mmCIF file of C-alpha atoms in Angstrom:
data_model
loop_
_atom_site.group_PDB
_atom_site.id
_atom_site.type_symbol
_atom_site.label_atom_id
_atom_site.label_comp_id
_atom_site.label_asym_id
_atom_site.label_seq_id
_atom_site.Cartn_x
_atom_site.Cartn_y
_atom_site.Cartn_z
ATOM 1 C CA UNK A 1 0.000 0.000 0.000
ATOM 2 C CA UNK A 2 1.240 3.040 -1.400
ATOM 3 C CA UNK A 3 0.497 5.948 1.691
ATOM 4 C CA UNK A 4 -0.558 9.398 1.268
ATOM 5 C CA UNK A 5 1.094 11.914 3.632
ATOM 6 C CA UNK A 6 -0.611 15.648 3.621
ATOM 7 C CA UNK A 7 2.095 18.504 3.029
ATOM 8 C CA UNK A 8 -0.051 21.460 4.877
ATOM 9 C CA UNK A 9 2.431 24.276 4.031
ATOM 10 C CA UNK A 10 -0.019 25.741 1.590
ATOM 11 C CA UNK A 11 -2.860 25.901 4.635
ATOM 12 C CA UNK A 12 0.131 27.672 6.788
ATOM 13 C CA UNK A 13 0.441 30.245 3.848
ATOM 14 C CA UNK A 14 -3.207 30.977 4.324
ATOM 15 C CA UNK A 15 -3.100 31.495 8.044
ATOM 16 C CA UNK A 16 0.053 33.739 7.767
ATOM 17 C CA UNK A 17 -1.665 36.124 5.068
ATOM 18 C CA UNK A 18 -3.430 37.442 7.862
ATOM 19 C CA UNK A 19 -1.756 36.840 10.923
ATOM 20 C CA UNK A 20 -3.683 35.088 13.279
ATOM 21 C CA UNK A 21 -4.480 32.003 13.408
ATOM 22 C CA UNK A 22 -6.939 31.323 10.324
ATOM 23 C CA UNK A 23 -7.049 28.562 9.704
ATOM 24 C CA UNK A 24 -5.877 26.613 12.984
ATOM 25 C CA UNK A 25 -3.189 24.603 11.371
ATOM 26 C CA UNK A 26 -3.313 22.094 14.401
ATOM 27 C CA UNK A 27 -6.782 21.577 13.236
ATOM 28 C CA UNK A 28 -6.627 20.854 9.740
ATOM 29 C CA UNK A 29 -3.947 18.526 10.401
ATOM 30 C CA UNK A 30 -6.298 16.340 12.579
ATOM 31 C CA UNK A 31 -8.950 17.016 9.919
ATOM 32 C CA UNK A 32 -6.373 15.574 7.192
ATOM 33 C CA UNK A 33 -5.613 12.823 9.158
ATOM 34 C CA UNK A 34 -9.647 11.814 10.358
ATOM 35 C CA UNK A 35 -10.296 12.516 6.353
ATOM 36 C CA UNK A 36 -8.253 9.597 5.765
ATOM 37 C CA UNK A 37 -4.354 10.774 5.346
ATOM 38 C CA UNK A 38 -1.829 8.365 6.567
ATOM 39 C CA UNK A 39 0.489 10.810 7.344
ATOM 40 C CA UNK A 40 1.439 15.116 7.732
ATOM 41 C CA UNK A 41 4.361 16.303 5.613
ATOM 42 C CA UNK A 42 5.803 19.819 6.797
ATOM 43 C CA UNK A 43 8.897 21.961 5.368
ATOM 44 C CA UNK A 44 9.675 24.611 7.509
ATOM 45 C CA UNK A 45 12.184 27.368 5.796
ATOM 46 C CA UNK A 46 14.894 30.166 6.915
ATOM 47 C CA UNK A 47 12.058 32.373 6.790
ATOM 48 C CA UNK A 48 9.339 30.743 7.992
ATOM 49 C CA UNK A 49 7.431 31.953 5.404
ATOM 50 C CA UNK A 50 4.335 29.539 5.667
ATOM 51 C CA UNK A 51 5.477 26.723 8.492
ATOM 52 C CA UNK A 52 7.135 28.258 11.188
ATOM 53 C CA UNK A 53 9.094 25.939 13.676
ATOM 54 C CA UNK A 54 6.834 26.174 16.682
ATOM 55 C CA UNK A 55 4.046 24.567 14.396
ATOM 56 C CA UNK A 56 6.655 21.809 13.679
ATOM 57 C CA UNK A 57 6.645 21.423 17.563
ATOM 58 C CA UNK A 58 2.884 21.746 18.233
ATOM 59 C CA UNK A 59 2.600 19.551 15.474
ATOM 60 C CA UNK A 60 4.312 16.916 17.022
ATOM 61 C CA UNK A 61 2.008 16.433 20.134
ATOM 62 C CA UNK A 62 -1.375 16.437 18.078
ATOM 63 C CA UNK A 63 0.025 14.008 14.671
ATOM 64 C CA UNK A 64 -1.265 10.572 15.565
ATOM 65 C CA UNK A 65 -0.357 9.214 12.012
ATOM 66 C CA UNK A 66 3.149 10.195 11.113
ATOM 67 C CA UNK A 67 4.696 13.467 11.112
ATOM 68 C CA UNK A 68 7.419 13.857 7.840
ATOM 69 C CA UNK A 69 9.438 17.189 8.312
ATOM 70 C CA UNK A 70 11.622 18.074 5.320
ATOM 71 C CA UNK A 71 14.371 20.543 4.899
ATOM 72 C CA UNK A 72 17.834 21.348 4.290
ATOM 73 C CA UNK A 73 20.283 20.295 7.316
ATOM 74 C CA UNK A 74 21.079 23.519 8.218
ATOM 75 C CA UNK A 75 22.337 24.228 11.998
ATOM 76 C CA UNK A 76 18.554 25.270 12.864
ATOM 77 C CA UNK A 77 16.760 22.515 11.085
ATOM 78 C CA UNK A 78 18.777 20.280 12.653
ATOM 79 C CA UNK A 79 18.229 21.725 16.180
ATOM 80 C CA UNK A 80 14.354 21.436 15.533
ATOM 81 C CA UNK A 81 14.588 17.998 14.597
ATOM 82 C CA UNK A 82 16.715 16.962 17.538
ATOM 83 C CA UNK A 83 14.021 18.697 20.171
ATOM 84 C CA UNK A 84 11.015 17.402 17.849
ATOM 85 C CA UNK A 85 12.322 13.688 17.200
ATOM 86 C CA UNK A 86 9.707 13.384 13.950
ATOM 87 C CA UNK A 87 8.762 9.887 12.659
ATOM 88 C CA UNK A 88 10.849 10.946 9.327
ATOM 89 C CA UNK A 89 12.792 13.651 8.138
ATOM 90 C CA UNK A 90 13.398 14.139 4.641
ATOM 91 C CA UNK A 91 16.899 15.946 3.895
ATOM 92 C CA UNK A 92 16.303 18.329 1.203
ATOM 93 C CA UNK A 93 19.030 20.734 -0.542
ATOM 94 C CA UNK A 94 16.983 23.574 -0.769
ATOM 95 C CA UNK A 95 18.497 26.955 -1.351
ATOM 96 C CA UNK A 96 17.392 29.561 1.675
ATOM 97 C CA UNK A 97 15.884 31.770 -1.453
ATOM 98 C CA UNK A 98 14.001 28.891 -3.040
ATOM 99 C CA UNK A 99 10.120 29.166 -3.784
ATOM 100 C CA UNK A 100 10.058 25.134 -4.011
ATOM 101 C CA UNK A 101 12.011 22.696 -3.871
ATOM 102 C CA UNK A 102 14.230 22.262 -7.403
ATOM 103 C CA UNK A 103 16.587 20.072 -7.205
ATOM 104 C CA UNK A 104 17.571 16.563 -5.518
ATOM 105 C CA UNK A 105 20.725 15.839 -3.268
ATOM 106 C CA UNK A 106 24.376 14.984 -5.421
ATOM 107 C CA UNK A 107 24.826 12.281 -3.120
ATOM 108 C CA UNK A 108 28.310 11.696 -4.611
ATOM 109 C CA UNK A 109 29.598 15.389 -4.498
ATOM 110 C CA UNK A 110 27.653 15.790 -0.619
ATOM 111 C CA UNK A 111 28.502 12.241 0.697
ATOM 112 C CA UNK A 112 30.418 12.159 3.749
ATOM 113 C CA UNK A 113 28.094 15.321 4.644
ATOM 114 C CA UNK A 114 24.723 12.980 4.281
ATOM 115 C CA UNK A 115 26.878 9.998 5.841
ATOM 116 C CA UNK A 116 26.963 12.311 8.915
ATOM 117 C CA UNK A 117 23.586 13.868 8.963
ATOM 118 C CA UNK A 118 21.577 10.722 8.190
ATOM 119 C CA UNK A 119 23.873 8.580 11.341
ATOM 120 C CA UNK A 120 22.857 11.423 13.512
ATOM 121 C CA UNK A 121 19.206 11.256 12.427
ATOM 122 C CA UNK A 122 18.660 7.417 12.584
ATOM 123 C CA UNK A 123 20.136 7.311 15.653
ATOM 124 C CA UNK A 124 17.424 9.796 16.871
ATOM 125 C CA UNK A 125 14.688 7.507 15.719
ATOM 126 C CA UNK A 126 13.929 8.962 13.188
ATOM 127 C CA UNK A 127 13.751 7.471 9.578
ATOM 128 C CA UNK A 128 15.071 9.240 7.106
ATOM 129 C CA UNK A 129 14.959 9.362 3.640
ATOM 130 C CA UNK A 130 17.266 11.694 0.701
ATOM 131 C CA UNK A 131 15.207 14.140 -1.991
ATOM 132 C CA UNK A 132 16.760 12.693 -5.318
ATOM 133 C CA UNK A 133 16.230 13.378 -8.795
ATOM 134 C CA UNK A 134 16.017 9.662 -11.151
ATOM 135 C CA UNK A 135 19.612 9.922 -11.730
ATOM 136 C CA UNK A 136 21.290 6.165 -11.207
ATOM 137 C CA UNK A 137 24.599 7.317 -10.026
ATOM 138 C CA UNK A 138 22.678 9.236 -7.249
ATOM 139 C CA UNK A 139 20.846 6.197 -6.535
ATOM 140 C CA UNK A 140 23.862 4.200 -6.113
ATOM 141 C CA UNK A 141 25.503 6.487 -4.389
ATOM 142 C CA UNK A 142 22.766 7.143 -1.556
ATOM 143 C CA UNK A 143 23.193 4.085 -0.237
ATOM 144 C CA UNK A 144 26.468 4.608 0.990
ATOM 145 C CA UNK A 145 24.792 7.503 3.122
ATOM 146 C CA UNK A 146 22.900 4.717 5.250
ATOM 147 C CA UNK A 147 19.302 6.383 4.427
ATOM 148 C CA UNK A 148 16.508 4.529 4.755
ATOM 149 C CA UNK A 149 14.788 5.442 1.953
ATOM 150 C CA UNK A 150 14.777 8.222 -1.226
ATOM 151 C CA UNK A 151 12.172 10.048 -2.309
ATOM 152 C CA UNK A 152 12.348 10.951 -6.140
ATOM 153 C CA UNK A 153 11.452 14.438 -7.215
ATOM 154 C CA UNK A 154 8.813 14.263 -9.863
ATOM 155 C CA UNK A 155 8.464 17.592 -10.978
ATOM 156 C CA UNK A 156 9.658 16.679 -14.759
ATOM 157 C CA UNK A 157 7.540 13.790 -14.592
ATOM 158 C CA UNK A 158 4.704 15.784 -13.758
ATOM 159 C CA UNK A 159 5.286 18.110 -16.679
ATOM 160 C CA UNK A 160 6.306 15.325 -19.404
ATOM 161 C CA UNK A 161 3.371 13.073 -18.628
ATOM 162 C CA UNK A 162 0.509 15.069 -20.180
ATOM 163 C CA UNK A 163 2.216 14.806 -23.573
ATOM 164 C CA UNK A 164 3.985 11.099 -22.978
ATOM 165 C CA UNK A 165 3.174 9.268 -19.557
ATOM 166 C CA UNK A 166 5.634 6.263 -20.829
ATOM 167 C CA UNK A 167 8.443 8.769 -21.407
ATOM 168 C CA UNK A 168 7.936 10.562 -18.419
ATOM 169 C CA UNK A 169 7.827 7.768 -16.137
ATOM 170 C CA UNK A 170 10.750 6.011 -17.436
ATOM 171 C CA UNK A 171 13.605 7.271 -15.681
ATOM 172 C CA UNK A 172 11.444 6.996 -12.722
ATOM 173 C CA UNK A 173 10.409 3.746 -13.135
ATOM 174 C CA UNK A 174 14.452 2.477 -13.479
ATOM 175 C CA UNK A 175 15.268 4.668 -10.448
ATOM 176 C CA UNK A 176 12.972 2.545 -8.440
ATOM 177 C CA UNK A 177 13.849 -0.497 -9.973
ATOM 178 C CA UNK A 178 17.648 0.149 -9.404
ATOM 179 C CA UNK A 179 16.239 1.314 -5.220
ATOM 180 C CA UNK A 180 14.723 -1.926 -4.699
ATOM 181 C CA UNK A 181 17.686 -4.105 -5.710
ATOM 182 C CA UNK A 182 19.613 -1.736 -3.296
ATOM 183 C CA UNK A 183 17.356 -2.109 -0.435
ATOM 184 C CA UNK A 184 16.019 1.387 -0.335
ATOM 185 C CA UNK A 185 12.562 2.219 0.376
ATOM 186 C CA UNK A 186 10.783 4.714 -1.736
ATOM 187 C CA UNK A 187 8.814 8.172 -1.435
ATOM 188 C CA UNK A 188 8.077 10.299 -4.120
ATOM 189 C CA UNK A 189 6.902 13.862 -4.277
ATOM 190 C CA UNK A 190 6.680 16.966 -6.229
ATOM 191 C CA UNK A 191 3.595 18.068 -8.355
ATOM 192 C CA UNK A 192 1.519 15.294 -7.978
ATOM 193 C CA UNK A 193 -1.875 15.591 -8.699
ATOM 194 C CA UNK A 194 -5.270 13.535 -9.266
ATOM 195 C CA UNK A 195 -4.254 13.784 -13.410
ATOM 196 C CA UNK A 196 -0.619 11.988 -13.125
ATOM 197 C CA UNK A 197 -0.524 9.985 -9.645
ATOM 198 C CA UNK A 198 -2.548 6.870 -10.082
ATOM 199 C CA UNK A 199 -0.460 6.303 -13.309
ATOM 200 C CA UNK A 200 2.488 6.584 -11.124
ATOM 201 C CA UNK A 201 1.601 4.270 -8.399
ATOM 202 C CA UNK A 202 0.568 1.538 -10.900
ATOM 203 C CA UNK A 203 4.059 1.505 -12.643
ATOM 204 C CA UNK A 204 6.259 2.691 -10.069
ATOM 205 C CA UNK A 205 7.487 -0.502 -7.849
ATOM 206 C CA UNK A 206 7.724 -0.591 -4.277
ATOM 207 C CA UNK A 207 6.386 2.912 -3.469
ATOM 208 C CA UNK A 208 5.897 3.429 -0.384
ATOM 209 C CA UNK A 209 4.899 7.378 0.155
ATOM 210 C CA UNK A 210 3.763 10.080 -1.658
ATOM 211 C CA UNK A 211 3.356 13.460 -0.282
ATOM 212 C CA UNK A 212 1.067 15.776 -1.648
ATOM 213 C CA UNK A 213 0.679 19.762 -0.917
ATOM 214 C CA UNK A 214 -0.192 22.241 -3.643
ATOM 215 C CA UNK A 215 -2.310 19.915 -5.992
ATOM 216 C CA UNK A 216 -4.502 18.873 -2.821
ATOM 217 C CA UNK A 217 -5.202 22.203 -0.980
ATOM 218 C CA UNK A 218 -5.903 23.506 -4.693
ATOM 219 C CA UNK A 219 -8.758 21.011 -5.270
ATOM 220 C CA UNK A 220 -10.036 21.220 -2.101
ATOM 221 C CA UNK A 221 -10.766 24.709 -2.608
ATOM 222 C CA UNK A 222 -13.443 23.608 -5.234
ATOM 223 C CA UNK A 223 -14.362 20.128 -3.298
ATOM 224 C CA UNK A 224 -13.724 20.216 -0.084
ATOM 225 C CA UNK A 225 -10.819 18.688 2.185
ATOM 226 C CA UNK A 226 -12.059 15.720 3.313
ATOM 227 C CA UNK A 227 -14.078 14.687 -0.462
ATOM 228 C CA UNK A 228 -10.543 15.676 -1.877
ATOM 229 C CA UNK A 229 -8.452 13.392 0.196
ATOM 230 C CA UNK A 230 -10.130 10.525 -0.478
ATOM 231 C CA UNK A 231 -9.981 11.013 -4.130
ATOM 232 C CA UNK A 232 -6.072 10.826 -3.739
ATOM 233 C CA UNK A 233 -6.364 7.985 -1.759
ATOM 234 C CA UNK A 234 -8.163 6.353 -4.690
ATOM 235 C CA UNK A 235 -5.558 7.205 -7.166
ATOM 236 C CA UNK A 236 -3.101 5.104 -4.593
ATOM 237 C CA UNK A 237 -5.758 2.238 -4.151
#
């Protein structure tokens, strides 16, 4: 069973428009998560832009499911994750500046850096899994890290596959071939939406995770949060 965590950054972005605290973001986590999603995917920033690091710690007391925080292993991050002890952390190379995320790890170039960070984190409890773009060598080379899992950043896939889903999926599809011969579990994210992801859970192998922001808060504007989850947990049926 392929799970579906929640990335509520977009409802953060709401609440911070204004200031206060509409809407509670404690609250539509538990909604997500009594609507049916298996898990709650934040990415706090520098600037704390739309999840601020106190929500990642309130967070952490009301998330029943499992809470994924992503983020670049800066000093800070790391000091939130160390207090906050999340059921996963995804390590993401984000620059401070970036809108989204662009990019996945060079796990050859940033090795002994992840070999570090990813000892440090496991040994917290936490699992932790490595943003990667479909590129074999970064594959291969993530497993010398000692992460538990990656998860592939579908962005071009998203873009290719109105045009050619075969095409698009096919570097995909070999990454996660390639990940389960290596032992590496496997999340993707990035773009996702109810047009492109039940293609990609029926030819992607052994995927484990997707987590889903933008595309979901979008159509729930139109039909609702809790009608709209469950239609993304049909594309992963």
């Amino acid at each position: 069973m392929t799970k579906l965590s929640v990335n509520i950054n977009k409802i953060a972005t709401l609440r911070n428009a204004r200031g206060h605290n509409r809407p509670d973001l404690l609250q539509a986590a538990r909604d997500c998560e009594r609507f049916g999603a298996q898990g709650i995917t934040v990415h706090p920033r520098p600037d704390e832009r739309h999840i601020r690091y106190q929500d990642v710690r309130d967070l952490k007391a009301v998330v029943t499911t499992e809470l994924n925080v992503e983020g670049n292993p800066t000093p800070d991050f790391l000091d939130l994750v160390r207090e906050v002890r999340p059921e996963q952390v995804t390590l993401v190379p984000d620059a401070p500046d970036a809108i989204t995320s662009n990019a996945g790890w060079d796990t050859l170039q940033h090795q002994i850096f992840l070999i570090g960070v990813v000892q440090e984190l496991k040994a917290l409890g936490c699992r932790v899994s490595i943003f990667l773009d479909p590129n074999p060598e970064m594959v291969k080379a993530a497993v010398a890290t000692g992460t538990d899992r990656i998860e592939l950043y579908t962005e071009d896939y998203a873009r290719l596959y109105p045009t050619d889903p075969a095409a698009a999926l096919a570097p995909y599809r070999a990454a996660a071939v390639l990940a389960q011969q290596l032992g590496l579990g496997l999340n993707a994210g990035h773009d996702l939406d109810l047009d492109n992801l039940a293609y990609l859970k029926q030819n992607l192998p052994g995927l484990e995770e997707v987590s889903i922001g933008h595309a979901l808060v979008c159509d729930a504007l139109y039909l609702g949060l809790e009608n709209t989850i469950q239609l993304y947990r049909r594309q992963l049926a």
